[in-house]
PDB file of C-alpha atoms in Angstrom:
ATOM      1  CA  UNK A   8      96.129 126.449  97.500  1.00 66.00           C
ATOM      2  CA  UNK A   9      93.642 128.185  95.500  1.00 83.00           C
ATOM      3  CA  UNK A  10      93.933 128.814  91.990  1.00 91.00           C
ATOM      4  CA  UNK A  11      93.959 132.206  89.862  1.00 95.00           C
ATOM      5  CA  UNK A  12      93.846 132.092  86.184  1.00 96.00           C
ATOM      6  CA  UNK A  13      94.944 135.659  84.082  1.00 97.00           C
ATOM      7  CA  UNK A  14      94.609 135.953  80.483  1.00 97.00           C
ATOM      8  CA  UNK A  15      96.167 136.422  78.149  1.00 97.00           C
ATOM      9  CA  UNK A  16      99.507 135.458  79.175  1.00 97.00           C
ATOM     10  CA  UNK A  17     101.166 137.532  76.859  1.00 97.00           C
ATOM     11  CA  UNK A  18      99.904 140.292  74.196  1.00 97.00           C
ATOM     12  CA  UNK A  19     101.496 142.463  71.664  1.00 97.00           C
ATOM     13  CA  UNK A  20      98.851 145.202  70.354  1.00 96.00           C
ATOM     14  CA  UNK A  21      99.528 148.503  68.146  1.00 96.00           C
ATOM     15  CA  UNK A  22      99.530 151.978  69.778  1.00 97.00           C
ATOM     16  CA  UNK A  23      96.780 153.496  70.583  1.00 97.00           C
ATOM     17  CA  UNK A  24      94.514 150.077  70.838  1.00 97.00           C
ATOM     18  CA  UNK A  25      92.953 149.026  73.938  1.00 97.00           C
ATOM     19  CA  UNK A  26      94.223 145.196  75.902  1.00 98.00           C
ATOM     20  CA  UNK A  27      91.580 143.409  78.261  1.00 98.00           C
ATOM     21  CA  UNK A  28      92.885 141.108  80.704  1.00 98.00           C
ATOM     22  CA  UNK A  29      91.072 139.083  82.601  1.00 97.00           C
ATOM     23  CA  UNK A  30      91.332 137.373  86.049  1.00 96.00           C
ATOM     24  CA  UNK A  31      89.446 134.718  87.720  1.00 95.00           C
ATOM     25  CA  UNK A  32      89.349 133.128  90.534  1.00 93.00           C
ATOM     26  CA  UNK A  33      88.827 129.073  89.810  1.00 93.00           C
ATOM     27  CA  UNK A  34      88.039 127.276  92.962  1.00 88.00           C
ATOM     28  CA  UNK A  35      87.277 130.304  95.486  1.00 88.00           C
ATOM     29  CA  UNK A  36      84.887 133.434  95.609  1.00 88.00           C
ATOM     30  CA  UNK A  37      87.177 136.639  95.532  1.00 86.00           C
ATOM     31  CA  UNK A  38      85.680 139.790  96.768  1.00 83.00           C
ATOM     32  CA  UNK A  39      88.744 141.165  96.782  1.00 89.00           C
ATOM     33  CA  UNK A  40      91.304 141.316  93.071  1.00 93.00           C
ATOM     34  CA  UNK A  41      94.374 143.090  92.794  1.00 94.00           C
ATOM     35  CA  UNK A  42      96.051 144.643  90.165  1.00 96.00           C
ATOM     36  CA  UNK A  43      99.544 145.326  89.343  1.00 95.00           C
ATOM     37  CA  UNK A  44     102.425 146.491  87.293  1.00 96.00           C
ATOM     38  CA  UNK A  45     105.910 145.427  87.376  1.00 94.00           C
ATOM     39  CA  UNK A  46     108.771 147.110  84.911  1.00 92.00           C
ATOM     40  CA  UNK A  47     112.059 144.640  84.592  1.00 88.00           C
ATOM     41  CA  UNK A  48     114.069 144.194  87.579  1.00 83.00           C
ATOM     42  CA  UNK A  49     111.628 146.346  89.623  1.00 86.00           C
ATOM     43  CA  UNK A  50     109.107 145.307  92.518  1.00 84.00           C
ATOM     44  CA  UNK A  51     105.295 145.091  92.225  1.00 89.00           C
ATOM     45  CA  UNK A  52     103.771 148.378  92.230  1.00 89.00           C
ATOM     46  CA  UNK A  53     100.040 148.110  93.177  1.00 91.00           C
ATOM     47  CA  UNK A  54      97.868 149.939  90.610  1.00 95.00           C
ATOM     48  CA  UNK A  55      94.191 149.212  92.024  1.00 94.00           C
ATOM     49  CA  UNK A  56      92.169 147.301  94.402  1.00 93.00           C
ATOM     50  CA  UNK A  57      89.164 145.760  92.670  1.00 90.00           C
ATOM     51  CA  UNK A  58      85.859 145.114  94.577  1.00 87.00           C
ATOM     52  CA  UNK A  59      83.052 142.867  93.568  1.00 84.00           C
ATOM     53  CA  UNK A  60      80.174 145.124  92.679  1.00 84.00           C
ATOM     54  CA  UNK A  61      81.427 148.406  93.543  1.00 86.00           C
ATOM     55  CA  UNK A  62      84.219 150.891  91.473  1.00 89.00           C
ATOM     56  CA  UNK A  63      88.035 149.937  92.257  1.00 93.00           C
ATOM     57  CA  UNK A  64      90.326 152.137  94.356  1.00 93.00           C
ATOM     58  CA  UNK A  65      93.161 153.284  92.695  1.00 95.00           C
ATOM     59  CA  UNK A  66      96.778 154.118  93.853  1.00 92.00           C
ATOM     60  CA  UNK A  67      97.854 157.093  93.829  1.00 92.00           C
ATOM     61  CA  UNK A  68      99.728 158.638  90.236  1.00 94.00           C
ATOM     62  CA  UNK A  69      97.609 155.501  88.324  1.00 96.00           C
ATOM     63  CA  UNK A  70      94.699 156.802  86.056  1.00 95.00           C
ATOM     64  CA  UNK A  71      91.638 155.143  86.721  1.00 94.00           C
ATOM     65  CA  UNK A  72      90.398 156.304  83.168  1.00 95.00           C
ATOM     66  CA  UNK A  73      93.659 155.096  81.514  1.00 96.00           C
ATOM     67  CA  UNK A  74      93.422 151.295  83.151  1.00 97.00           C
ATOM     68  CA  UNK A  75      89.406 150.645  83.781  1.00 96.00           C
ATOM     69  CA  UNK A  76      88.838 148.031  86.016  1.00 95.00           C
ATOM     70  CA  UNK A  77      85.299 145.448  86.163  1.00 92.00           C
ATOM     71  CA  UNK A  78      84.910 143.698  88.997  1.00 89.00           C
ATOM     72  CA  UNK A  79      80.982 142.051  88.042  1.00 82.00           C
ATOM     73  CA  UNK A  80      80.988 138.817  89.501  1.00 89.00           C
ATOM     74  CA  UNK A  81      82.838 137.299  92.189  1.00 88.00           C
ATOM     75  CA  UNK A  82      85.217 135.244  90.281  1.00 92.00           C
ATOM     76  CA  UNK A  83      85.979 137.938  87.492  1.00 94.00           C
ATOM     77  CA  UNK A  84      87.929 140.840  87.100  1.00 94.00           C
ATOM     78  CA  UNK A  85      89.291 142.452  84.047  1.00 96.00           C
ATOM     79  CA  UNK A  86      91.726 144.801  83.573  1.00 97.00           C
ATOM     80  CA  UNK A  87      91.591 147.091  80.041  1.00 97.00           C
ATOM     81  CA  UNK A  88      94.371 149.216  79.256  1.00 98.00           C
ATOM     82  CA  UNK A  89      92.943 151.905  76.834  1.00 97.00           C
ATOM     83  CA  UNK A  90      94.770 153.537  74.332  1.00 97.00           C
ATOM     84  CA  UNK A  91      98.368 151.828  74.981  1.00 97.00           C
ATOM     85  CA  UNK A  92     100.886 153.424  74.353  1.00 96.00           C
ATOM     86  CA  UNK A  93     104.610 152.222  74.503  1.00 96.00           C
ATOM     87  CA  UNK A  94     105.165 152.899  78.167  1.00 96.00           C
ATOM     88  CA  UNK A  95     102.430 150.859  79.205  1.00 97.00           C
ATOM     89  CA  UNK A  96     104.750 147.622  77.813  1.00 97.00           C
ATOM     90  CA  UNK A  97     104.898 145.834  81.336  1.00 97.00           C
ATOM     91  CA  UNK A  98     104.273 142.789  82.836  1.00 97.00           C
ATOM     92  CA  UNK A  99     100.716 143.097  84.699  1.00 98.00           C
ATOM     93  CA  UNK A 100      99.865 140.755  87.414  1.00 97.00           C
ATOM     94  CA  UNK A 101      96.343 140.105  89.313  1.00 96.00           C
ATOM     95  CA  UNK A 102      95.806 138.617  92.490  1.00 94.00           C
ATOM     96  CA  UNK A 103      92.430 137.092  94.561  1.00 92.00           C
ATOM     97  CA  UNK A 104      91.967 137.110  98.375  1.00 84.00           C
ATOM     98  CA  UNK A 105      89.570 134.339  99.451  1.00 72.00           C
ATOM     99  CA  UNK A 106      86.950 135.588 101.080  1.00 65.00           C
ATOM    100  CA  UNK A 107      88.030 136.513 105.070  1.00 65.00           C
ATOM    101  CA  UNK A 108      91.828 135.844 104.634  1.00 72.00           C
ATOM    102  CA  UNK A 109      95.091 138.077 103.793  1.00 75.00           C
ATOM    103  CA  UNK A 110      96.757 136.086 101.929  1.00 84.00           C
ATOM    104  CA  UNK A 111      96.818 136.396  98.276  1.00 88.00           C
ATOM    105  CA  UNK A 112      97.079 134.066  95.309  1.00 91.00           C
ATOM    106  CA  UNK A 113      98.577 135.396  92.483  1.00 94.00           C
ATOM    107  CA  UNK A 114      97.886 134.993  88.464  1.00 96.00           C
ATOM    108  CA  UNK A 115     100.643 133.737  85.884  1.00 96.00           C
ATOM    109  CA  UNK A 116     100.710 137.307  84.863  1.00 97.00           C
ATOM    110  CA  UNK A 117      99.942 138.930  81.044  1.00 98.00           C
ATOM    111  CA  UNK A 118     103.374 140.459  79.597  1.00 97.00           C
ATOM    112  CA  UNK A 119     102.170 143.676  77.169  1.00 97.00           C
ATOM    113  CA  UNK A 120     104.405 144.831  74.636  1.00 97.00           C
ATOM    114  CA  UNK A 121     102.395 147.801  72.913  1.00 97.00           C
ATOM    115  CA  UNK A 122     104.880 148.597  69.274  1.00 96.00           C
TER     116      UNK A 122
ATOM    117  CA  UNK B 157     102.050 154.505 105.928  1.00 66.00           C
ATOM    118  CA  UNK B 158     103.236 151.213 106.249  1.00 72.00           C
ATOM    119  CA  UNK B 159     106.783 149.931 105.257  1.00 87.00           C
ATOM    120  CA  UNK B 160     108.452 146.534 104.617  1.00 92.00           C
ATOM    121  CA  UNK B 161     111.974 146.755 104.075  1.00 93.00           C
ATOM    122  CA  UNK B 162     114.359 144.819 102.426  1.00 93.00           C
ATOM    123  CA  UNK B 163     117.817 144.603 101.292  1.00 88.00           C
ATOM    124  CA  UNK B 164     117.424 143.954  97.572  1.00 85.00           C
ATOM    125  CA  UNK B 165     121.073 141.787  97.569  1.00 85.00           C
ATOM    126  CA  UNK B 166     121.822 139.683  95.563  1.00 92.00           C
ATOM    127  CA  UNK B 167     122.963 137.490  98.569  1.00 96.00           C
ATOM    128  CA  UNK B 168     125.032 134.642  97.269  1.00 97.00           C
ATOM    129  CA  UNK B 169     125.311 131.291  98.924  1.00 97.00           C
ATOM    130  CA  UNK B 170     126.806 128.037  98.088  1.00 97.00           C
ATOM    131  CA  UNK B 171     124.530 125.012  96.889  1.00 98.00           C
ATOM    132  CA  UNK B 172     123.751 122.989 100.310  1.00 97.00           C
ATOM    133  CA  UNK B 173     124.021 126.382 102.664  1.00 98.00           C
ATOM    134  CA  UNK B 174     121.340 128.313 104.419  1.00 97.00           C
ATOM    135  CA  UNK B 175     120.090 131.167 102.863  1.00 97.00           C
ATOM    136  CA  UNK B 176     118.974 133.789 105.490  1.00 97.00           C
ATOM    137  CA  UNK B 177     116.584 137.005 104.100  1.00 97.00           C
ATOM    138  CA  UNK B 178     115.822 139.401 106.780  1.00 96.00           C
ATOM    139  CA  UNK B 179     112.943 141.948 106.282  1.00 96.00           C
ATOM    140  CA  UNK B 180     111.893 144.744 108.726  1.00 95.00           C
ATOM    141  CA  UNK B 181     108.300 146.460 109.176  1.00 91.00           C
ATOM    142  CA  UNK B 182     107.798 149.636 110.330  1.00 89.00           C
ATOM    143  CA  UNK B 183     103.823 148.919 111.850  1.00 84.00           C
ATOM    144  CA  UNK B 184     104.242 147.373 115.450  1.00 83.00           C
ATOM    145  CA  UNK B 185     101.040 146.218 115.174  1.00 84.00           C
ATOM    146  CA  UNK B 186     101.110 144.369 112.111  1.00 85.00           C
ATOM    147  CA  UNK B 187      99.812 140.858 112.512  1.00 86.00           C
ATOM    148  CA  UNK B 188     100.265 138.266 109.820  1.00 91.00           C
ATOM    149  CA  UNK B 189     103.733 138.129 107.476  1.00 94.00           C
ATOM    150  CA  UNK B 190     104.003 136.534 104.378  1.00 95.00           C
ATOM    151  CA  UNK B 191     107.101 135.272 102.473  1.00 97.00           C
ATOM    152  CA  UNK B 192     106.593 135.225  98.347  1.00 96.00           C
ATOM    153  CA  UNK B 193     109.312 133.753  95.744  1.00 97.00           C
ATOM    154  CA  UNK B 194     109.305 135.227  92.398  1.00 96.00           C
ATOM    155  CA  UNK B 195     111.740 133.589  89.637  1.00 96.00           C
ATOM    156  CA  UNK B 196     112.701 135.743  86.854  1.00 92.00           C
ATOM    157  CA  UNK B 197     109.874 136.767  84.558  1.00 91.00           C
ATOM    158  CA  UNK B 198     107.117 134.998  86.863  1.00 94.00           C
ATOM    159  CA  UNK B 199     104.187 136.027  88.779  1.00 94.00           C
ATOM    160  CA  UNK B 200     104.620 135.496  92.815  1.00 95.00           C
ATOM    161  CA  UNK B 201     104.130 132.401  94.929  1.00 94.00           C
ATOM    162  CA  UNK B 202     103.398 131.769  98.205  1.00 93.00           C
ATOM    163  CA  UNK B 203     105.942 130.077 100.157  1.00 95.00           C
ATOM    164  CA  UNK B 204     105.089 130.532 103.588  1.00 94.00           C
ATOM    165  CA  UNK B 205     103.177 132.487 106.182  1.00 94.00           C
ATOM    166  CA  UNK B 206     103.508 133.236 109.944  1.00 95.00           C
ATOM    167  CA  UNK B 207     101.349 134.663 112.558  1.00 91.00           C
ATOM    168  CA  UNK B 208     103.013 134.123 115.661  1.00 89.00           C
ATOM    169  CA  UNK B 209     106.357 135.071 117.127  1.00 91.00           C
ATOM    170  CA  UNK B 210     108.965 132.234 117.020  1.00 93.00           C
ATOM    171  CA  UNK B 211     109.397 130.028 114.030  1.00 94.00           C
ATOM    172  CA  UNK B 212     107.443 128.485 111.921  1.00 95.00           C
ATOM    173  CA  UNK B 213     108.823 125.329 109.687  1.00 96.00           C
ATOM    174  CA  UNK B 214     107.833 123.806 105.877  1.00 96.00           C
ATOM    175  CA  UNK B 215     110.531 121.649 104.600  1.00 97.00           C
ATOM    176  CA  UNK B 216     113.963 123.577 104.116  1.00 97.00           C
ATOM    177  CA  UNK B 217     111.860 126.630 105.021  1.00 98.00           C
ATOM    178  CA  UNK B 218     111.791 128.067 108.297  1.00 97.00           C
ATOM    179  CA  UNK B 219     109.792 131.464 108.906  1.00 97.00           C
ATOM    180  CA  UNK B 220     110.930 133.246 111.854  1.00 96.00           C
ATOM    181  CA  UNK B 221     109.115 136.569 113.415  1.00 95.00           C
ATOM    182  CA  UNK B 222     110.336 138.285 116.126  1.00 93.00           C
ATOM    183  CA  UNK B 223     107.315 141.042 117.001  1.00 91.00           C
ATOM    184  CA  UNK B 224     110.039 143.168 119.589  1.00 91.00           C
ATOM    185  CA  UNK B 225     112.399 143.713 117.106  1.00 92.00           C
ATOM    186  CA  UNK B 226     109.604 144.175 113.817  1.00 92.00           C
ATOM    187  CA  UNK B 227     111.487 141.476 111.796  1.00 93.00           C
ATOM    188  CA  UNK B 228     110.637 138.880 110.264  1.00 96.00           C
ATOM    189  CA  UNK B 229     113.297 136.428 108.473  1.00 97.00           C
ATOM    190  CA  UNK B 230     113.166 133.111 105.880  1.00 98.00           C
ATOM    191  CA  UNK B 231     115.649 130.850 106.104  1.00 98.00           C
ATOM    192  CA  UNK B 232     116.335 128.519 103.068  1.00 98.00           C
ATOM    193  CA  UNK B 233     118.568 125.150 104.927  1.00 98.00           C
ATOM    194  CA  UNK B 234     120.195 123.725 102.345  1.00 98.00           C
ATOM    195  CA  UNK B 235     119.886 125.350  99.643  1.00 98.00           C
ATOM    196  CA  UNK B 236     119.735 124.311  95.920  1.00 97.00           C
ATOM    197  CA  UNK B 237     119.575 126.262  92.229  1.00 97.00           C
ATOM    198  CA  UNK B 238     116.757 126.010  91.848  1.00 97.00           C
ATOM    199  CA  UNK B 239     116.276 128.330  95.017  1.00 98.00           C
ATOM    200  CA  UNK B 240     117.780 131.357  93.002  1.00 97.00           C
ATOM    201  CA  UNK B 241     114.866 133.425  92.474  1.00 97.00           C
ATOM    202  CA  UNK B 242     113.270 137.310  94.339  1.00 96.00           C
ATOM    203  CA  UNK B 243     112.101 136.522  97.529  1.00 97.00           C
ATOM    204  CA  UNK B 244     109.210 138.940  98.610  1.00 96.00           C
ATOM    205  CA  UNK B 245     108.396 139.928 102.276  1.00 95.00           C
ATOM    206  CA  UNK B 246     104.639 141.332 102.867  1.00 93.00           C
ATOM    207  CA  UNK B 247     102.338 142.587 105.349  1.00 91.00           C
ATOM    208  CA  UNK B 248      98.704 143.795 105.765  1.00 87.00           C
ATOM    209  CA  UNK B 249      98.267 147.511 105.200  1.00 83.00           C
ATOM    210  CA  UNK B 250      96.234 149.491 107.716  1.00 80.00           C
ATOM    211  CA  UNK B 251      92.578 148.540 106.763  1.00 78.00           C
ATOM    212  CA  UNK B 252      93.903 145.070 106.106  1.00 78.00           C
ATOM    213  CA  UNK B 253      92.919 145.008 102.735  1.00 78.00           C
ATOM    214  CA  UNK B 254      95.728 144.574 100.487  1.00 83.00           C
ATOM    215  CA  UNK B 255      99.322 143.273 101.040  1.00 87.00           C
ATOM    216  CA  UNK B 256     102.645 145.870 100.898  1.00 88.00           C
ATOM    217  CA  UNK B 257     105.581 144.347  99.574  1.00 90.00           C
ATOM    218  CA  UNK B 258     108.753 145.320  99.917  1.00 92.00           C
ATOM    219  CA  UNK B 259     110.844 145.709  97.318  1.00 91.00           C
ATOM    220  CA  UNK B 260     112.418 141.897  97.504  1.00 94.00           C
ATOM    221  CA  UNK B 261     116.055 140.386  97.941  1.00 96.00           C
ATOM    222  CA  UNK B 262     117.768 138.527  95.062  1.00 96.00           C
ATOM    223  CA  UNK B 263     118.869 134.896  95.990  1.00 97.00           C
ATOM    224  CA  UNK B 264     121.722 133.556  94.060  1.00 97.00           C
ATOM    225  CA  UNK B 265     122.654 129.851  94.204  1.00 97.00           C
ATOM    226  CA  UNK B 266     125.709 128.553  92.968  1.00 96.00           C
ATOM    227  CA  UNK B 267     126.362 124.807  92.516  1.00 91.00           C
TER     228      UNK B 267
END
């Protein structure tokens, strides 16, 4: 199957600081990246859908000016959480549809913990 | 909106039994269904996917969709430890441009 690389795999950053995560897409062109969240013991909540070369669509309640998204190249998307805050401790998890198919490889995942 | 449905369990099962996880969708036109395992703490993986109704087999997996009654099932023959882990049921959404999950079923296996 194909391969999707996040990093880091896990972060701990001060309040207030901004995280970038990245996400690529090894062996496959991804016009399509997903982003999500998931809080312990919960499901995956989709945050945003990231687009090569055009701005993300974001789900509703998530702030697109909180959690910027860059889609520039077709193996690359990064995720920057600005400003963390406690709450935004989570484990965030990015995913790549080849190009013409549903289904969806995902990324080891990038654990926050923001002290 | 589209919904996939699951019962989050846990379901419990024996070591060497077949673990059955049943997930409903609420879209009768949904095409394509996708079974995910998640273990504790890890991102998802693909374990199977199926297109057409009937069943569809990998190993000790066997994908079964039943388009009339908007189900779609994984069965686990038999099953091992090392099975334990969230098992995630997802479909299209109506532009077909992102997968909805439902909310996943716990499998427990005891040896």
């Amino acid at each position: 199957g194909a391969v999707v690389s996040q990093h880091p795999s896990w972060v701990i950053c001060k309040s207030g600081t901004s995280v970038k995560i990245e996400c690529r897409s090894l062996d496959f062109q991804a016009t399509t990246m997903f982003w999500y969240r998931q809080f312990p013991k919960q499901s995956l909540m989709l945050m945003a859908t990231s687009n090569e070369g055009s701005k993300a669509t974001y789900e509703q309640g998530v702030e697109k000016d909180k959690f910027l998204i860059n889609h520039a190249s077709l193996t690359l998307s990064t995720l920057t959480v600005t400003s963390a805050h406690p709450e935004d401790s989570s484990f965030y998890i990015c995913s790549a549809n080849s190009a013409g198919g549903n289904i969806q490889y995902f990324g080891a995942g990038t654990r926050l913990s923001v002290l | 909106q589209k919904e996939v449905e699951q019962n989050s369990g846990p379901l419990s099962v024996p070591e060497g039994a077949i673990a059955s996880l049943n997930c409903t969708y609420s879209d009768r036109g949904s095409q394509s269904f996708f079974w995910y395992r998640q273990y504790s703490g890890k991102s998802p993986e693909l374990i199977m996917f199926i297109y057409s109704n009937g069943d569809k087999e990998d190993g000790r997996f066997t994908a079964q969709l039943n388009k009339a009654s908007q189900y779609v099932s994984l069965l686990i023959r038999d099953s091992q430890p090392s099975d334990s882990a969230t098992y995630l049921c997802a479909a299209p959404n109506q532009a077909g441009t992102a997968l909805i999950f439902g909310k996943g079923t716990t499998l427990s296996v005891s040896s």
